[in-house]
Amino acid sequence: MGNSPRRDLLAGLTVAIVALPLALGFGVSSGLGAEAGLATAVVAGALAAVFGGSNLQVSGPTGAMTVVLVPIVAQYGPGGVLTVGLMAGVLLIVLALLKAGRYMRYIPAPVVEGFTLGIACVIGLQQIPGALGVAKPEGDKILVVTWKAVEAFVSAPNWTAVILATAVAAIMLLGARWRPTVPFSIVAVAAATLACQLLPLDAAVPIGDLPSGLPAPSLGFLDLSALGSLLAPAVAVAALAALESLLSATVADGMTVGQQHDPDKELFGQGIANLAAPLFGGVPATAAIARTAVNVRTGAGSRLAALTHAAVLAVIVFAAAPLVSRIPLAALAGVLLATAVRMVEVGALRAMVRATRSDAVVLVTTAVATLALDLVYAVVIGLAVAGALALRAVGAQARLDQVDFRADLPGEHSEEEHALLAEHIVAYRIDGPLFFAGAHRFLLELAEVADVRVVILRMSRVSTMDATGALVLKDAVEKLNRRGIAVMTSGVRPGQRRALDSVGTLDLLRMEGREYATTPQAIAGARAHLHRDGFPVPAPVTEEVSR
């Protein structure tokens, strides 16, 4: 992809046109007003473009961040949100210095898809009051607020708002299918605003007055005594900013050839952006996947495009504030409703749900948690469920198989002699991981060993073992010993010794002289044990036990 400045300037202008209604809408949705959304898009958009780790990333206010901010505004007020943004900026810079960016790649795809689906549902529900033309009800539980808004609409319907929101959303969704390159969001918003100016639509509430410029930077909102109570929300905001920004950067890399983002530098850039945005009254920012995708699709090749987007929005703030202030709130609600619909990729969801039952469980759990709790809890719950299911799957791979030890018998034996030994000795091979996720099933299998005199456990194929696995093995040995069955091991690998030593399993075997390096040596030991106990066993032709 060429890095011509002309293409970057054109891409930046296109992204700015797409970003304007989104910045206004997310500012209104967050509770801090349209001016806060614009300030974030300008300040954070420029700084993240300069200091971030991706050449193509576009940052600003986003729907996911708005979802997190609504309850913070309800509890702590606008000043609390600005303080949270400042604290989140510091935390992001700390994450960057700790080089935490690389760990984001371990988030499973079903968690990301479930998270995105949940966010889309919450953004859509947040727009219901605006789309119905009713004042936003009090509360921070989105389902309760939506229900109250519907009740308010039923008691006093505002069909003008409904028609405006529906028309804007329909133009965006249908237009994107017809001409994907045309920014139909700005076309729809402009048409809705013009209609409100020319027709007597009294019920259409405009955004209201906007300042014709950015405010002077100020720390007047900062209340040092509130920092302690705001730490948890700040951690949530920083975690979300990191997650969404690195996901967006990964998407951008995938859409291009030769572009590769630096995750730690990206976290640093987002930290700087979030430190600065609150000083100008802006809400916390993150990279925006939709705007980044538009940037890439329209030919951006360098940071100049994202900087141009911020500069164009700044010009709009200074030059066109009176025009922007006339945009009806219902039109912005329509923009965000369409955005929520477009966030849901049905094909990706269907593929994820069909992949495995575990993937479907993780996706649905994460989406429901996003809707019912909050975004950070949702990701944590999704990761926990995915981790538990993965461990269960790995644990289920451990196998205990009875194996024929004829090939490992030292010396030569007839069929009758082999059958006589097999009456008293049984060999089992343990395959796979022996750890907490599946160890107890293994104990139950081993404890049910048939009535023989000696059990040989071949350990060379145990891939991993933890303290739980070592304890379970020790319990199994003790249970078999109590039944008069001697247990011998062969092929214990160096990596397993630490766990076995820590719980005393090897001490138990060494005390009885029953740990052997190879299976032939263990069989020789088993025969000697049987001989001592007075069982008739055939003597080998040779006692050579080397392997």
Coordinates of C-alpha atoms in Angstrom, one line a residue:
M1 CA 0.0 0.0 0.0
G2 CA 1.5 3.4 -1.0
N3 CA 2.3 6.0 1.6
S4 CA 1.4 9.0 -0.5
P5 CA 0.4 12.1 1.6
R6 CA -2.5 12.7 -0.7
R7 CA -4.1 9.3 0.0
D8 CA -3.5 9.8 3.7
L9 CA -5.1 13.3 3.7
L10 CA -8.1 11.9 1.8
A11 CA -8.4 8.9 4.2
G12 CA -8.2 11.3 7.2
L13 CA -11.0 13.5 5.8
T14 CA -13.2 10.5 5.2
V15 CA -12.6 9.1 8.7
A16 CA -13.4 12.5 10.2
I17 CA -16.8 12.6 8.3
V18 CA -17.6 9.1 9.7
A19 CA -16.2 10.0 13.2
L20 CA -18.2 13.3 13.7
P21 CA -21.6 11.9 14.4
L22 CA -20.1 9.0 16.4
A23 CA -18.0 11.4 18.5
L24 CA -21.1 13.5 19.2
G25 CA -23.3 10.5 19.9
F26 CA -20.9 8.8 22.2
G27 CA -20.3 12.0 24.1
V28 CA -24.1 12.4 24.6
S29 CA -24.4 8.7 25.6
S30 CA -21.7 8.9 28.1
G31 CA -23.5 11.7 30.0
L32 CA -20.9 14.4 29.5
G33 CA -22.4 15.9 26.4
A34 CA -21.5 16.2 22.7
E35 CA -18.6 18.6 23.4
A36 CA -16.9 16.0 25.5
G37 CA -17.0 13.5 22.6
L38 CA -15.6 16.1 20.2
A39 CA -12.8 17.1 22.6
T40 CA -11.8 13.4 23.0
A41 CA -11.8 12.8 19.2
V42 CA -9.6 15.8 18.6
V43 CA -7.1 15.6 21.5
A44 CA -6.9 11.8 22.0
G45 CA -7.1 11.2 18.3
A46 CA -4.1 13.4 17.6
L47 CA -1.9 12.2 20.5
A48 CA -2.6 8.5 20.0
A49 CA -1.7 8.9 16.3
V50 CA 1.6 10.5 17.2
F51 CA 2.7 8.3 20.2
G52 CA 0.8 5.0 19.5
G53 CA 2.2 1.8 18.1
S54 CA 0.2 1.5 15.0
N55 CA 0.5 3.5 11.8
L56 CA -3.2 3.1 10.9
Q57 CA -5.1 3.2 14.2
V58 CA -7.7 5.9 14.8
S59 CA -8.6 6.7 18.4
G60 CA -11.4 8.6 20.1
P61 CA -14.6 8.0 22.1
T62 CA -16.1 4.5 21.5
G63 CA -19.2 2.6 22.3
A64 CA -17.4 0.1 24.5
M65 CA -16.0 2.9 26.6
T66 CA -19.3 4.6 26.8
V67 CA -20.8 1.5 28.3
V68 CA -18.3 1.6 31.1
L69 CA -18.6 5.3 31.7
V70 CA -22.4 5.5 32.1
P71 CA -22.4 3.9 35.6
I72 CA -19.4 6.0 36.6
V73 CA -21.2 9.2 35.6
A74 CA -24.2 8.1 37.6
Q75 CA -22.2 7.4 40.7
Y76 CA -19.4 10.0 40.6
G77 CA -20.5 12.8 38.3
P78 CA -18.7 14.4 35.3
G79 CA -15.6 15.3 37.5
G80 CA -15.3 11.7 38.5
V81 CA -15.2 10.5 34.9
L82 CA -12.5 13.0 34.0
T83 CA -10.4 11.9 37.1
V84 CA -10.9 8.2 36.1
G85 CA -9.6 9.1 32.6
L86 CA -6.5 10.7 34.0
M87 CA -5.9 7.7 36.3
A88 CA -6.5 5.3 33.5
G89 CA -3.9 7.1 31.4
V90 CA -1.3 6.6 34.2
L91 CA -2.2 2.9 34.4
L92 CA -1.8 2.4 30.7
I93 CA 1.6 4.0 30.7
V94 CA 2.6 1.7 33.6
L95 CA 1.3 -1.3 31.5
A96 CA 3.4 -0.2 28.6
L97 CA 6.5 0.1 30.8
L98 CA 5.9 -3.4 32.2
K99 CA 5.6 -4.6 28.5
A100 CA 2.2 -6.1 29.1
G101 CA 1.0 -5.6 25.5
R102 CA 2.2 -9.1 24.4
Y103 CA -0.2 -10.8 26.8
M104 CA -3.3 -9.6 25.1
R105 CA -2.8 -12.2 22.3
Y106 CA -3.8 -14.9 24.8
I107 CA -7.4 -13.8 24.9
P108 CA -9.4 -16.5 23.1
A109 CA -11.5 -15.6 20.0
P110 CA -14.8 -16.7 21.6
V111 CA -14.2 -14.2 24.5
V112 CA -13.6 -11.4 22.0
E113 CA -16.7 -12.3 19.9
G114 CA -18.9 -12.6 23.0
F115 CA -17.5 -9.3 24.3
T116 CA -18.3 -7.5 21.0
L117 CA -21.8 -9.0 20.8
G118 CA -22.5 -7.9 24.4
I119 CA -21.2 -4.4 23.7
A120 CA -23.3 -4.1 20.6
C121 CA -26.4 -5.0 22.6
V122 CA -25.6 -2.5 25.3
I123 CA -24.9 0.3 22.8
G124 CA -28.2 -0.4 21.1
L125 CA -30.2 -0.4 24.4
Q126 CA -28.5 2.9 25.4
Q127 CA -29.9 4.6 22.4
I128 CA -33.5 3.6 23.1
P129 CA -34.4 6.8 25.2
G130 CA -32.9 9.0 22.5
A131 CA -34.6 7.1 19.7
L132 CA -38.0 7.3 21.5
G133 CA -37.5 11.0 22.3
V134 CA -37.8 10.6 26.0
A135 CA -35.5 12.0 28.8
K136 CA -33.0 9.4 29.9
P137 CA -34.3 7.7 33.0
E138 CA -32.2 7.6 36.2
G139 CA -30.1 4.4 36.8
D140 CA -27.1 2.6 35.6
K141 CA -28.6 -0.9 34.9
I142 CA -29.2 -0.7 31.1
L143 CA -32.1 -3.1 31.0
V144 CA -34.0 -1.2 33.8
V145 CA -33.3 2.2 32.1
T146 CA -34.5 0.8 28.7
W147 CA -37.7 -0.5 30.3
K148 CA -38.4 2.9 32.0
A149 CA -37.8 4.7 28.7
V150 CA -40.3 2.4 26.9
E151 CA -42.9 3.1 29.7
A152 CA -42.3 6.8 29.3
F153 CA -42.8 6.6 25.5
V154 CA -46.0 4.6 25.9
S155 CA -47.5 7.3 28.2
A156 CA -46.5 10.1 25.8
P157 CA -45.4 8.9 22.4
N158 CA -42.9 11.0 20.4
W159 CA -43.2 9.6 16.8
T160 CA -41.0 12.3 15.3
A161 CA -38.0 11.0 17.3
V162 CA -38.8 7.4 16.3
I163 CA -39.1 8.3 12.6
L164 CA -35.8 10.3 12.6
A165 CA -33.8 7.6 14.4
T166 CA -35.3 4.8 12.3
A167 CA -34.7 6.7 9.0
V168 CA -31.0 7.5 9.9
A169 CA -30.3 3.9 10.9
A170 CA -32.0 2.6 7.8
I171 CA -30.1 5.0 5.5
M172 CA -26.8 3.9 7.1
L173 CA -27.5 0.2 7.0
L174 CA -29.0 0.1 3.5
G175 CA -26.5 2.6 2.1
A176 CA -23.5 0.6 3.3
R177 CA -24.7 -2.4 1.3
W178 CA -25.4 -0.2 -1.8
R179 CA -22.3 2.0 -1.8
P180 CA -19.8 0.9 1.0
T181 CA -17.4 3.7 0.3
V182 CA -19.9 6.5 0.9
P183 CA -20.1 7.8 4.5
F184 CA -23.9 7.5 4.8
S185 CA -23.8 8.4 8.5
I186 CA -23.0 12.1 7.7
V187 CA -25.5 12.1 4.8
A188 CA -28.3 10.7 7.0
V189 CA -27.5 13.1 9.9
A190 CA -27.4 16.1 7.5
A191 CA -30.7 15.1 6.0
A192 CA -32.3 14.7 9.4
T193 CA -31.0 18.1 10.6
L194 CA -32.2 19.8 7.4
A195 CA -35.6 18.2 7.8
C196 CA -35.9 19.5 11.4
Q197 CA -35.0 23.0 10.2
L198 CA -37.4 23.1 7.3
L199 CA -40.4 21.2 8.8
P200 CA -42.3 22.1 11.9
L201 CA -40.9 19.1 13.9
D202 CA -41.2 20.5 17.4
A203 CA -40.6 17.2 19.1
A204 CA -37.1 16.9 17.7
V205 CA -34.7 17.9 20.4
P206 CA -31.3 19.3 19.1
I207 CA -27.9 18.7 20.7
G208 CA -27.8 22.2 22.0
D209 CA -25.1 24.9 22.1
L210 CA -21.6 23.8 21.6
P211 CA -18.5 25.8 22.5
S212 CA -16.7 27.2 19.4
G213 CA -13.4 25.7 20.3
L214 CA -11.7 23.5 22.8
P215 CA -11.6 24.7 26.5
A216 CA -8.3 25.7 28.0
P217 CA -6.6 22.7 29.7
S218 CA -7.5 22.5 33.4
L219 CA -7.1 20.2 36.4
G220 CA -10.0 21.9 38.2
F221 CA -12.0 18.7 38.2
L222 CA -9.4 16.8 40.2
D223 CA -10.4 15.8 43.8
L224 CA -7.5 14.1 45.5
S225 CA -9.7 12.8 48.3
A226 CA -11.7 10.8 45.7
L227 CA -8.7 9.0 44.1
G228 CA -9.1 5.9 46.4
S229 CA -12.7 5.3 45.5
L230 CA -12.1 5.9 41.8
L231 CA -9.2 3.4 41.5
A232 CA -11.5 0.4 40.7
P233 CA -13.3 2.3 37.9
A234 CA -9.9 3.5 36.6
V235 CA -8.6 0.0 36.4
A236 CA -11.7 -1.1 34.5
V237 CA -11.3 1.8 32.0
A238 CA -7.6 1.2 31.6
A239 CA -8.2 -2.6 31.0
L240 CA -10.9 -1.8 28.4
A241 CA -8.7 0.8 26.7
A242 CA -5.8 -1.7 26.5
L243 CA -8.0 -4.6 25.3
E244 CA -9.9 -2.6 22.6
S245 CA -6.9 -0.8 21.3
L246 CA -4.8 -3.9 20.9
L247 CA -7.6 -5.8 19.3
S248 CA -8.2 -2.9 16.9
A249 CA -4.5 -2.7 16.1
T250 CA -4.5 -6.5 15.4
V251 CA -7.5 -6.1 13.1
A252 CA -5.7 -3.2 11.2
D253 CA -2.6 -5.4 10.8
G254 CA -4.8 -8.2 9.3
M255 CA -6.3 -5.8 6.8
T256 CA -3.0 -4.7 5.3
V257 CA 0.3 -6.2 4.0
G258 CA 3.5 -5.3 5.8
Q259 CA 2.0 -3.3 8.7
Q260 CA 2.8 -4.6 12.2
H261 CA 1.9 -2.7 15.4
D262 CA 4.0 -2.5 18.6
P263 CA 1.7 -3.5 21.4
D264 CA 3.6 -1.8 24.2
K265 CA 4.1 1.4 22.2
E266 CA 0.3 1.4 21.5
L267 CA -0.4 1.1 25.2
F268 CA 1.9 4.1 25.8
G269 CA 0.2 6.2 23.1
Q270 CA -3.2 5.4 24.6
G271 CA -1.9 6.3 28.0
I272 CA -0.7 9.7 26.8
A273 CA -4.0 10.3 25.0
N274 CA -6.0 9.5 28.2
L275 CA -3.8 11.7 30.3
A276 CA -4.5 14.7 28.0
A277 CA -8.1 14.3 27.0
P278 CA -9.6 14.9 30.5
L279 CA -7.7 18.2 30.7
F280 CA -9.9 19.5 27.8
G281 CA -13.1 18.0 29.2
G282 CA -12.9 14.8 27.1
V283 CA -14.0 11.3 28.1
P284 CA -11.6 8.4 28.3
A285 CA -10.6 7.2 24.8
T286 CA -9.5 4.1 23.0
A287 CA -8.8 3.0 19.5
A288 CA -11.9 2.6 17.4
I289 CA -12.1 -0.6 15.3
A290 CA -14.8 0.8 12.9
R291 CA -13.0 4.1 12.3
T292 CA -9.6 2.3 11.9
A293 CA -11.2 -0.1 9.3
V294 CA -12.5 2.9 7.4
N295 CA -9.1 4.5 7.5
V296 CA -7.4 1.3 6.1
R297 CA -10.1 0.8 3.4
T298 CA -9.8 4.4 2.1
G299 CA -6.0 4.0 1.5
A300 CA -4.3 5.2 4.6
G301 CA -0.6 4.2 4.8
S302 CA 0.8 6.3 7.7
R303 CA -0.1 8.2 10.8
L304 CA -0.8 11.3 8.8
A305 CA -4.3 10.0 8.1
A306 CA -5.3 9.7 11.8
L307 CA -3.7 13.1 12.4
T308 CA -5.7 14.6 9.6
H309 CA -8.9 13.1 11.1
A310 CA -8.2 14.9 14.4
A311 CA -7.4 18.2 12.6
V312 CA -10.6 18.1 10.5
L313 CA -12.7 17.5 13.6
A314 CA -10.8 20.4 15.3
V315 CA -11.7 22.7 12.4
I316 CA -15.4 21.6 12.6
V317 CA -15.3 22.4 16.4
F318 CA -14.0 25.9 15.7
A319 CA -15.8 26.8 12.5
A320 CA -19.1 24.8 12.4
A321 CA -20.2 24.6 16.1
P322 CA -23.5 26.5 15.4
L323 CA -24.4 24.1 12.6
V324 CA -23.5 21.0 14.6
S325 CA -25.5 22.2 17.6
R326 CA -28.7 21.9 15.5
I327 CA -28.3 18.1 14.9
P328 CA -31.3 16.3 16.5
L329 CA -30.5 13.9 19.3
A330 CA -32.7 11.3 17.8
A331 CA -30.6 11.3 14.6
L332 CA -27.5 10.6 16.7
A333 CA -29.4 7.7 18.4
G334 CA -30.1 6.4 14.9
V335 CA -26.3 6.5 14.0
L336 CA -25.4 4.6 17.1
L337 CA -28.2 2.0 16.6
A338 CA -26.9 1.3 13.1
T339 CA -23.3 1.1 14.5
A340 CA -24.5 -1.4 17.1
V341 CA -26.1 -3.5 14.4
R342 CA -22.9 -3.4 12.2
M343 CA -20.8 -4.5 15.1
V344 CA -22.4 -7.9 15.1
E345 CA -20.8 -10.2 12.5
V346 CA -23.3 -13.0 12.1
G347 CA -20.9 -15.2 10.1
A348 CA -18.2 -15.0 12.7
L349 CA -20.6 -15.7 15.5
R350 CA -22.2 -18.7 13.7
A351 CA -18.7 -20.1 13.0
M352 CA -17.6 -19.7 16.6
V353 CA -20.8 -21.3 18.0
R354 CA -20.5 -24.3 15.6
A355 CA -16.8 -24.8 16.3
T356 CA -17.1 -26.6 19.6
R357 CA -19.5 -26.7 22.5
S358 CA -16.9 -25.1 24.7
D359 CA -16.5 -22.1 22.3
A360 CA -20.3 -21.6 22.2
V361 CA -20.4 -21.7 26.1
V362 CA -17.6 -19.1 26.4
L363 CA -19.1 -16.8 23.8
V364 CA -22.6 -16.8 25.3
T365 CA -21.3 -16.5 28.8
T366 CA -19.2 -13.5 27.9
A367 CA -22.0 -11.8 26.0
V368 CA -24.5 -12.3 28.8
A369 CA -22.0 -11.1 31.4
T370 CA -21.3 -8.0 29.3
L371 CA -25.1 -7.2 29.3
A372 CA -25.8 -8.0 32.9
L373 CA -22.6 -6.9 34.7
D374 CA -19.9 -4.8 33.1
L375 CA -17.3 -5.2 30.4
V376 CA -14.2 -5.9 32.5
Y377 CA -16.0 -8.5 34.6
A378 CA -17.3 -10.0 31.4
V379 CA -13.8 -10.4 30.0
V380 CA -12.6 -11.9 33.3
I381 CA -15.5 -14.3 33.5
G382 CA -15.1 -15.2 29.8
L383 CA -11.4 -15.9 30.4
A384 CA -12.1 -18.0 33.5
V385 CA -14.7 -20.1 31.7
A386 CA -12.5 -20.6 28.7
G387 CA -9.5 -21.5 30.9
A388 CA -11.6 -24.0 33.0
L389 CA -13.0 -25.7 29.8
A390 CA -9.5 -25.8 28.2
L391 CA -8.0 -27.4 31.4
R392 CA -10.8 -29.9 31.4
A393 CA -10.1 -30.8 27.8
V394 CA -6.4 -31.1 28.5
G395 CA -7.0 -33.1 31.7
A396 CA -9.2 -35.6 29.7
Q397 CA -6.2 -36.4 27.5
A398 CA -4.5 -38.3 30.4
R399 CA -4.8 -42.1 29.7
L400 CA -4.0 -45.2 31.7
D401 CA -3.5 -48.1 29.4
Q402 CA -2.6 -51.7 30.3
V403 CA 0.3 -52.8 28.1
D404 CA 1.9 -56.1 27.3
F405 CA 5.3 -56.3 29.0
R406 CA 6.5 -59.3 26.9
A407 CA 8.8 -57.1 24.8
D408 CA 10.5 -55.8 28.0
L409 CA 11.0 -59.1 29.8
P410 CA 14.7 -59.7 30.5
G411 CA 15.9 -63.1 29.1
E412 CA 13.9 -65.5 27.1
H413 CA 10.7 -67.2 28.2
S414 CA 8.2 -69.7 26.8
E415 CA 4.5 -68.8 26.4
E416 CA 3.7 -70.8 29.6
E417 CA 6.3 -68.9 31.6
H418 CA 5.0 -65.6 30.3
A419 CA 1.5 -66.5 31.2
L420 CA 2.6 -67.4 34.7
L421 CA 4.3 -64.0 35.1
A422 CA 1.2 -62.2 33.7
E423 CA -0.9 -63.8 36.4
H424 CA 1.0 -61.8 39.0
I425 CA 2.4 -58.7 37.2
V426 CA 0.5 -56.0 35.3
A427 CA 2.1 -53.1 33.5
Y428 CA 0.3 -49.7 32.8
R429 CA 1.5 -46.9 30.7
I430 CA 0.5 -43.3 31.7
D431 CA 0.1 -41.0 28.7
G432 CA -0.4 -37.3 28.7
P433 CA -0.7 -34.7 31.5
L434 CA -1.2 -35.8 35.2
F435 CA -2.3 -32.6 36.9
F436 CA -5.2 -31.2 38.9
A437 CA -7.7 -31.0 36.0
G438 CA -7.8 -34.8 35.4
A439 CA -5.8 -36.4 38.2
H440 CA -8.7 -37.7 40.3
R441 CA -10.2 -39.7 37.4
F442 CA -6.8 -41.3 37.0
L443 CA -6.8 -42.3 40.7
L444 CA -10.1 -44.0 40.4
E445 CA -9.0 -46.0 37.4
L446 CA -5.7 -47.1 39.0
A447 CA -7.4 -48.0 42.3
E448 CA -9.6 -50.5 40.4
V449 CA -6.6 -52.5 39.2
A450 CA -7.3 -56.3 39.1
D451 CA -6.1 -58.6 41.8
V452 CA -2.4 -59.0 40.9
R453 CA 0.8 -59.0 43.1
V454 CA 2.8 -56.2 41.3
V455 CA 1.8 -53.1 39.3
I456 CA 4.4 -51.5 37.1
L457 CA 3.7 -47.9 36.1
R458 CA 5.6 -46.8 33.0
M459 CA 6.0 -43.0 33.4
S460 CA 8.1 -42.0 30.4
R461 CA 5.1 -40.6 28.5
V462 CA 3.8 -38.3 31.2
S463 CA 3.9 -34.9 29.5
T464 CA 3.4 -32.7 32.7
M465 CA 2.8 -33.2 36.3
D466 CA 1.8 -30.9 39.2
A467 CA 1.6 -31.3 42.9
T468 CA -2.0 -32.6 42.6
G469 CA -0.9 -35.2 40.1
A470 CA 2.0 -36.3 42.3
L471 CA -0.3 -36.5 45.4
V472 CA -2.9 -38.6 43.5
L473 CA -0.1 -40.9 42.4
K474 CA 1.1 -41.3 46.0
D475 CA -2.5 -42.0 47.1
A476 CA -2.9 -44.7 44.4
V477 CA 0.4 -46.3 45.5
E478 CA -0.7 -46.3 49.2
K479 CA -4.1 -47.8 48.3
L480 CA -2.6 -50.5 46.2
N481 CA 0.0 -51.3 48.9
R482 CA -2.8 -51.7 51.5
R483 CA -4.3 -54.3 49.2
G484 CA -1.0 -56.1 49.2
I485 CA -0.1 -55.0 45.7
A486 CA 3.5 -53.7 45.2
V487 CA 3.8 -50.7 42.8
M488 CA 7.0 -50.1 40.8
T489 CA 7.7 -47.2 38.5
S490 CA 10.0 -46.9 35.4
G491 CA 11.1 -44.0 33.3
V492 CA 10.4 -41.1 35.7
R493 CA 11.6 -38.0 33.8
P494 CA 13.7 -35.3 35.5
G495 CA 10.9 -32.7 34.9
Q496 CA 8.6 -34.8 37.1
R497 CA 10.9 -35.4 40.0
R498 CA 10.4 -32.0 41.6
A499 CA 6.6 -32.5 42.0
L500 CA 7.0 -36.2 43.0
D501 CA 9.7 -35.3 45.6
S502 CA 7.7 -32.4 47.0
V503 CA 4.8 -34.6 48.2
G504 CA 6.9 -37.7 49.1
T505 CA 5.9 -40.0 46.3
L506 CA 9.4 -40.9 45.3
D507 CA 10.4 -41.3 49.0
L508 CA 7.7 -43.9 49.3
L509 CA 8.9 -45.8 46.3
R510 CA 12.6 -45.5 47.2
M511 CA 11.9 -46.8 50.7
E512 CA 10.6 -50.0 49.1
G513 CA 13.3 -50.0 46.5
R514 CA 10.7 -49.8 43.7
E515 CA 11.8 -46.9 41.4
Y516 CA 13.6 -48.1 38.3
A517 CA 15.1 -46.3 35.3
T518 CA 13.8 -48.7 32.7
T519 CA 10.9 -51.1 32.3
P520 CA 13.1 -54.3 32.0
Q521 CA 14.7 -53.3 35.4
A522 CA 11.3 -52.8 36.9
I523 CA 10.2 -56.3 35.7
A524 CA 13.3 -57.8 37.1
G525 CA 12.5 -56.1 40.4
A526 CA 8.9 -57.4 40.2
R527 CA 10.2 -61.0 39.7
A528 CA 12.5 -60.7 42.7
H529 CA 9.6 -59.3 44.8
L530 CA 7.5 -62.3 43.8
H531 CA 10.3 -64.7 44.5
R532 CA 10.8 -63.3 48.0
D533 CA 7.1 -63.7 48.6
G534 CA 7.3 -67.4 47.7
F535 CA 5.5 -67.2 44.4
P536 CA 6.7 -69.7 41.7
V537 CA 8.2 -67.6 38.9
P538 CA 10.3 -68.7 36.0
A539 CA 14.0 -67.7 36.1
P540 CA 15.2 -65.8 33.0
V541 CA 17.8 -67.3 30.7
T542 CA 19.9 -64.2 31.4
E543 CA 19.5 -61.4 33.9
E544 CA 20.7 -58.7 31.5
V545 CA 18.3 -55.8 31.8
S546 CA 19.9 -53.2 29.7
R547 CA 17.6 -51.5 27.2

